[in-house]
Amino acid sequence: MQRELADAYDALPLSDPAAFPAYDQLSAQVEEQYDYLTDELGVEVQYVDHDPYRDAGEMVADVRDNGVLQVLRTEATGSHAYLSDDVNDKFRAVHDAFGHAAIGRAFDRNGEEAAFQSHAEMFRGDAIRALAMETRGQNAELIVRGEFPPQKVGLLPEGMELVEMNRP
């Protein structure tokens, strides 16, 4: 499955305007999730200019014990091809919180897939397809090709956004 995902990601153009509505949905839902994380759950998100944690266990402990989640700031790594730095920072926060920390999975390739599956449960509509592109597609490229791929704004072919999940 990873090779098919990587090949599909690789075949996409750098930017497909047809994907913009899905990314707009992703942005809106990330904002909702971020508000839930910070306002309802009371987690303080701190943006930093370095990779803040050695491993997912350290991140989980920081959230659990201190109510703090540190996130590598987009500005430190380069802007996203479509999302604003602010939205991409919030995306990183909610992905780490509701993907990795929620299930205690590492930042390795298997952990990234598990975090995608966990976090996908919180999205609806075409935002799931944008999420799949941002997490699952890029992760597959890294696994198969051995390096992080160019950032793309597009959508994986229908059906590649979810595995073993039925979503409307």
PDB file of C-alpha atoms in Angstrom:
ATOM      1  CA  MET A   1       0.000   0.000   0.000  1.00  0.00           C
ATOM      2  CA  GLN A   2       2.849   2.423   0.784  1.00  0.00           C
ATOM      3  CA  ARG A   3       4.261   2.152  -2.733  1.00  0.00           C
ATOM      4  CA  GLU A   4       0.846   2.878  -4.282  1.00  0.00           C
ATOM      5  CA  LEU A   5       0.409   5.907  -2.008  1.00  0.00           C
ATOM      6  CA  ALA A   6       3.909   7.187  -2.788  1.00  0.00           C
ATOM      7  CA  ASP A   7       3.412   6.714  -6.527  1.00  0.00           C
ATOM      8  CA  ALA A   8       0.063   8.535  -6.386  1.00  0.00           C
ATOM      9  CA  TYR A   9       1.587  11.410  -4.408  1.00  0.00           C
ATOM     10  CA  ASP A  10       4.546  11.586  -6.775  1.00  0.00           C
ATOM     11  CA  ALA A  11       2.269  11.743  -9.839  1.00  0.00           C
ATOM     12  CA  LEU A  12       0.366  14.795  -8.588  1.00  0.00           C
ATOM     13  CA  PRO A  13       1.226  18.329  -9.708  1.00  0.00           C
ATOM     14  CA  LEU A  14       2.723  20.712  -7.140  1.00  0.00           C
ATOM     15  CA  SER A  15      -0.552  22.592  -6.863  1.00  0.00           C
ATOM     16  CA  ASP A  16      -4.017  21.619  -8.044  1.00  0.00           C
ATOM     17  CA  PRO A  17      -6.624  24.383  -7.647  1.00  0.00           C
ATOM     18  CA  ALA A  18      -9.322  21.698  -7.530  1.00  0.00           C
ATOM     19  CA  ALA A  19      -7.930  20.735  -4.099  1.00  0.00           C
ATOM     20  CA  PHE A  20      -8.264  24.231  -2.614  1.00  0.00           C
ATOM     21  CA  PRO A  21     -11.836  23.693  -1.303  1.00  0.00           C
ATOM     22  CA  ALA A  22     -10.694  20.571   0.583  1.00  0.00           C
ATOM     23  CA  TYR A  23      -7.803  22.533   2.096  1.00  0.00           C
ATOM     24  CA  ASP A  24     -10.222  25.309   3.062  1.00  0.00           C
ATOM     25  CA  GLN A  25     -12.347  22.691   4.861  1.00  0.00           C
ATOM     26  CA  LEU A  26      -9.211  21.326   6.516  1.00  0.00           C
ATOM     27  CA  SER A  27      -8.298  24.841   7.693  1.00  0.00           C
ATOM     28  CA  ALA A  28     -11.728  25.489   9.190  1.00  0.00           C
ATOM     29  CA  GLN A  29     -11.805  22.138  10.979  1.00  0.00           C
ATOM     30  CA  VAL A  30      -8.248  22.603  12.267  1.00  0.00           C
ATOM     31  CA  GLU A  31      -9.360  25.923  13.783  1.00  0.00           C
ATOM     32  CA  GLU A  32     -12.248  24.138  15.545  1.00  0.00           C
ATOM     33  CA  GLN A  33      -9.948  21.406  16.823  1.00  0.00           C
ATOM     34  CA  TYR A  34      -7.371  23.936  18.001  1.00  0.00           C
ATOM     35  CA  ASP A  35     -10.038  25.835  19.942  1.00  0.00           C
ATOM     36  CA  TYR A  36     -11.134  22.560  21.528  1.00  0.00           C
ATOM     37  CA  LEU A  37      -7.546  21.668  22.420  1.00  0.00           C
ATOM     38  CA  THR A  38      -6.739  25.032  23.972  1.00  0.00           C
ATOM     39  CA  ASP A  39     -10.086  26.308  25.292  1.00  0.00           C
ATOM     40  CA  GLU A  40     -11.896  23.121  26.283  1.00  0.00           C
ATOM     41  CA  LEU A  41      -8.984  20.864  27.190  1.00  0.00           C
ATOM     42  CA  GLY A  42      -6.831  23.714  28.495  1.00  0.00           C
ATOM     43  CA  VAL A  43      -3.622  22.684  26.721  1.00  0.00           C
ATOM     44  CA  GLU A  44      -1.145  25.526  26.313  1.00  0.00           C
ATOM     45  CA  VAL A  45       0.467  25.366  22.884  1.00  0.00           C
ATOM     46  CA  GLN A  46       3.947  26.847  22.642  1.00  0.00           C
ATOM     47  CA  TYR A  47       5.587  27.378  19.252  1.00  0.00           C
ATOM     48  CA  VAL A  48       9.345  26.866  19.162  1.00  0.00           C
ATOM     49  CA  ASP A  49      12.116  27.098  16.565  1.00  0.00           C
ATOM     50  CA  HIS A  50      13.597  23.645  17.187  1.00  0.00           C
ATOM     51  CA  ASP A  51      12.277  20.098  17.313  1.00  0.00           C
ATOM     52  CA  PRO A  52      10.880  20.154  20.859  1.00  0.00           C
ATOM     53  CA  TYR A  53      10.767  16.472  21.802  1.00  0.00           C
ATOM     54  CA  ARG A  54      13.158  13.526  21.492  1.00  0.00           C
ATOM     55  CA  ASP A  55      10.214  11.158  21.123  1.00  0.00           C
ATOM     56  CA  ALA A  56       6.445  10.911  21.419  1.00  0.00           C
ATOM     57  CA  GLY A  57       6.673   9.704  25.023  1.00  0.00           C
ATOM     58  CA  GLU A  58       8.297  12.982  26.027  1.00  0.00           C
ATOM     59  CA  MET A  59       5.506  14.899  24.258  1.00  0.00           C
ATOM     60  CA  VAL A  60       2.782  12.812  25.919  1.00  0.00           C
ATOM     61  CA  ALA A  61       4.349  13.410  29.340  1.00  0.00           C
ATOM     62  CA  ASP A  62       4.545  17.167  28.746  1.00  0.00           C
ATOM     63  CA  VAL A  63       0.871  17.340  27.810  1.00  0.00           C
ATOM     64  CA  ARG A  64      -0.221  15.030  30.634  1.00  0.00           C
ATOM     65  CA  ASP A  65       1.981  16.432  33.399  1.00  0.00           C
ATOM     66  CA  ASN A  66       2.263  20.097  32.431  1.00  0.00           C
ATOM     67  CA  GLY A  67      -0.678  20.790  30.123  1.00  0.00           C
ATOM     68  CA  VAL A  68       1.841  22.035  27.536  1.00  0.00           C
ATOM     69  CA  LEU A  69       2.355  21.017  23.930  1.00  0.00           C
ATOM     70  CA  GLN A  70       5.394  22.416  22.147  1.00  0.00           C
ATOM     71  CA  VAL A  71       5.224  22.558  18.365  1.00  0.00           C
ATOM     72  CA  LEU A  72       7.903  23.242  15.781  1.00  0.00           C
ATOM     73  CA  ARG A  73       6.928  26.591  14.253  1.00  0.00           C
ATOM     74  CA  THR A  74       6.222  26.614  10.495  1.00  0.00           C
ATOM     75  CA  GLU A  75       8.370  29.711  10.128  1.00  0.00           C
ATOM     76  CA  ALA A  76      11.389  27.624  11.230  1.00  0.00           C
ATOM     77  CA  THR A  77      10.872  25.017   8.507  1.00  0.00           C
ATOM     78  CA  GLY A  78       9.385  27.017   5.643  1.00  0.00           C
ATOM     79  CA  SER A  79       5.855  27.997   4.784  1.00  0.00           C
ATOM     80  CA  HIS A  80       3.207  25.604   3.522  1.00  0.00           C
ATOM     81  CA  ALA A  81       2.285  25.788  -0.154  1.00  0.00           C
ATOM     82  CA  TYR A  82      -1.342  26.765   0.631  1.00  0.00           C
ATOM     83  CA  LEU A  83      -2.033  27.054   4.357  1.00  0.00           C
ATOM     84  CA  SER A  84      -1.022  30.196   6.230  1.00  0.00           C
ATOM     85  CA  ASP A  85       1.773  29.790   8.765  1.00  0.00           C
ATOM     86  CA  ASP A  86      -0.787  30.318  11.558  1.00  0.00           C
ATOM     87  CA  VAL A  87      -3.110  27.582  10.286  1.00  0.00           C
ATOM     88  CA  ASN A  88      -0.209  25.214   9.571  1.00  0.00           C
ATOM     89  CA  ASP A  89       1.123  25.780  13.116  1.00  0.00           C
ATOM     90  CA  LYS A  90      -2.315  24.927  14.491  1.00  0.00           C
ATOM     91  CA  PHE A  91      -2.478  21.894  12.205  1.00  0.00           C
ATOM     92  CA  ARG A  92       0.826  20.650  13.619  1.00  0.00           C
ATOM     93  CA  ALA A  93      -0.512  21.139  17.146  1.00  0.00           C
ATOM     94  CA  VAL A  94      -3.776  19.265  16.643  1.00  0.00           C
ATOM     95  CA  HIS A  95      -2.076  16.500  14.661  1.00  0.00           C
ATOM     96  CA  ASP A  96       0.446  15.984  17.448  1.00  0.00           C
ATOM     97  CA  ALA A  97      -2.245  16.148  20.146  1.00  0.00           C
ATOM     98  CA  PHE A  98      -5.071  14.167  18.551  1.00  0.00           C
ATOM     99  CA  GLY A  99      -2.908  11.966  16.362  1.00  0.00           C
ATOM    100  CA  HIS A 100       0.278  11.088  18.229  1.00  0.00           C
ATOM    101  CA  ALA A 101      -0.387  11.997  21.883  1.00  0.00           C
ATOM    102  CA  ALA A 102      -3.927  10.615  21.897  1.00  0.00           C
ATOM    103  CA  ILE A 103      -2.698   7.138  21.060  1.00  0.00           C
ATOM    104  CA  GLY A 104       0.900   7.393  22.281  1.00  0.00           C
ATOM    105  CA  ARG A 105       2.416   6.551  18.916  1.00  0.00           C
ATOM    106  CA  ALA A 106       5.898   7.573  17.818  1.00  0.00           C
ATOM    107  CA  PHE A 107       6.957   9.911  15.031  1.00  0.00           C
ATOM    108  CA  ASP A 108       8.316   7.015  12.975  1.00  0.00           C
ATOM    109  CA  ARG A 109       6.653   5.798   9.784  1.00  0.00           C
ATOM    110  CA  ASN A 110       4.293   3.394  11.537  1.00  0.00           C
ATOM    111  CA  GLY A 111       3.459   5.969  14.169  1.00  0.00           C
ATOM    112  CA  GLU A 112       2.669   8.538  11.483  1.00  0.00           C
ATOM    113  CA  GLU A 113       0.220   6.158   9.804  1.00  0.00           C
ATOM    114  CA  ALA A 114      -1.406   5.362  13.167  1.00  0.00           C
ATOM    115  CA  ALA A 115      -1.596   9.083  13.985  1.00  0.00           C
ATOM    116  CA  PHE A 116      -3.226   9.731  10.604  1.00  0.00           C
ATOM    117  CA  GLN A 117      -5.828   7.027  11.238  1.00  0.00           C
ATOM    118  CA  SER A 118      -6.556   8.379  14.721  1.00  0.00           C
ATOM    119  CA  HIS A 119      -6.720  12.016  13.687  1.00  0.00           C
ATOM    120  CA  ALA A 120      -8.845  11.286  10.597  1.00  0.00           C
ATOM    121  CA  GLU A 121     -11.706  10.343  12.932  1.00  0.00           C
ATOM    122  CA  MET A 122     -12.061  14.029  13.817  1.00  0.00           C
ATOM    123  CA  PHE A 123     -12.501  15.285  10.243  1.00  0.00           C
ATOM    124  CA  ARG A 124     -15.486  15.327   7.943  1.00  0.00           C
ATOM    125  CA  GLY A 125     -16.055  15.803   4.245  1.00  0.00           C
ATOM    126  CA  ASP A 126     -13.204  16.508   1.875  1.00  0.00           C
ATOM    127  CA  ALA A 127     -11.009  17.752   4.729  1.00  0.00           C
ATOM    128  CA  ILE A 128     -10.151  14.071   5.241  1.00  0.00           C
ATOM    129  CA  ARG A 129      -8.674  13.968   1.742  1.00  0.00           C
ATOM    130  CA  ALA A 130      -6.523  17.039   2.434  1.00  0.00           C
ATOM    131  CA  LEU A 131      -5.433  15.475   5.733  1.00  0.00           C
ATOM    132  CA  ALA A 132      -4.480  12.284   3.885  1.00  0.00           C
ATOM    133  CA  MET A 133      -2.384  14.270   1.445  1.00  0.00           C
ATOM    134  CA  GLU A 134      -0.619  16.165   4.232  1.00  0.00           C
ATOM    135  CA  THR A 135       0.131  13.178   6.419  1.00  0.00           C
ATOM    136  CA  ARG A 136      -0.356   9.866   4.687  1.00  0.00           C
ATOM    137  CA  GLY A 137       0.869  10.885   1.219  1.00  0.00           C
ATOM    138  CA  GLN A 138       3.993  12.620   2.471  1.00  0.00           C
ATOM    139  CA  ASN A 139       4.740   9.781   4.906  1.00  0.00           C
ATOM    140  CA  ALA A 140       4.444   7.185   2.123  1.00  0.00           C
ATOM    141  CA  GLU A 141       6.902   9.157  -0.004  1.00  0.00           C
ATOM    142  CA  LEU A 142       9.333   9.287   2.912  1.00  0.00           C
ATOM    143  CA  ILE A 143       9.017   5.548   3.548  1.00  0.00           C
ATOM    144  CA  VAL A 144       9.350   4.476  -0.090  1.00  0.00           C
ATOM    145  CA  ARG A 145      11.772   7.090  -1.438  1.00  0.00           C
ATOM    146  CA  GLY A 146      13.775   7.707   1.743  1.00  0.00           C
ATOM    147  CA  GLU A 147      13.453  11.478   1.843  1.00  0.00           C
ATOM    148  CA  PHE A 148      10.793  14.041   2.573  1.00  0.00           C
ATOM    149  CA  PRO A 149       8.970  14.926  -0.661  1.00  0.00           C
ATOM    150  CA  PRO A 150       8.229  18.348  -2.093  1.00  0.00           C
ATOM    151  CA  GLN A 151       5.194  19.944  -0.461  1.00  0.00           C
ATOM    152  CA  LYS A 152       2.169  19.581  -2.727  1.00  0.00           C
ATOM    153  CA  VAL A 153      -1.380  20.855  -2.609  1.00  0.00           C
ATOM    154  CA  GLY A 154      -3.577  18.201  -4.141  1.00  0.00           C
ATOM    155  CA  LEU A 155      -5.682  15.180  -3.372  1.00  0.00           C
ATOM    156  CA  LEU A 156      -4.771  11.537  -3.499  1.00  0.00           C
ATOM    157  CA  PRO A 157      -7.071   9.442  -5.690  1.00  0.00           C
ATOM    158  CA  GLU A 158     -10.446   8.554  -4.147  1.00  0.00           C
ATOM    159  CA  GLY A 159     -10.140   5.673  -1.739  1.00  0.00           C
ATOM    160  CA  MET A 160      -6.517   6.315  -0.783  1.00  0.00           C
ATOM    161  CA  GLU A 161      -7.501   8.723   1.953  1.00  0.00           C
ATOM    162  CA  LEU A 162      -8.857   5.994   4.207  1.00  0.00           C
ATOM    163  CA  VAL A 163      -8.049   2.389   4.853  1.00  0.00           C
ATOM    164  CA  GLU A 164     -10.318   0.177   6.940  1.00  0.00           C
ATOM    165  CA  MET A 165     -12.537   3.146   7.740  1.00  0.00           C
ATOM    166  CA  ASN A 166     -15.907   4.054   6.295  1.00  0.00           C
ATOM    167  CA  ARG A 167     -16.578   7.755   6.337  1.00  0.00           C
ATOM    168  CA  PRO A 168     -19.229   9.860   4.599  1.00  0.00           C
TER     169      PRO A 168
END
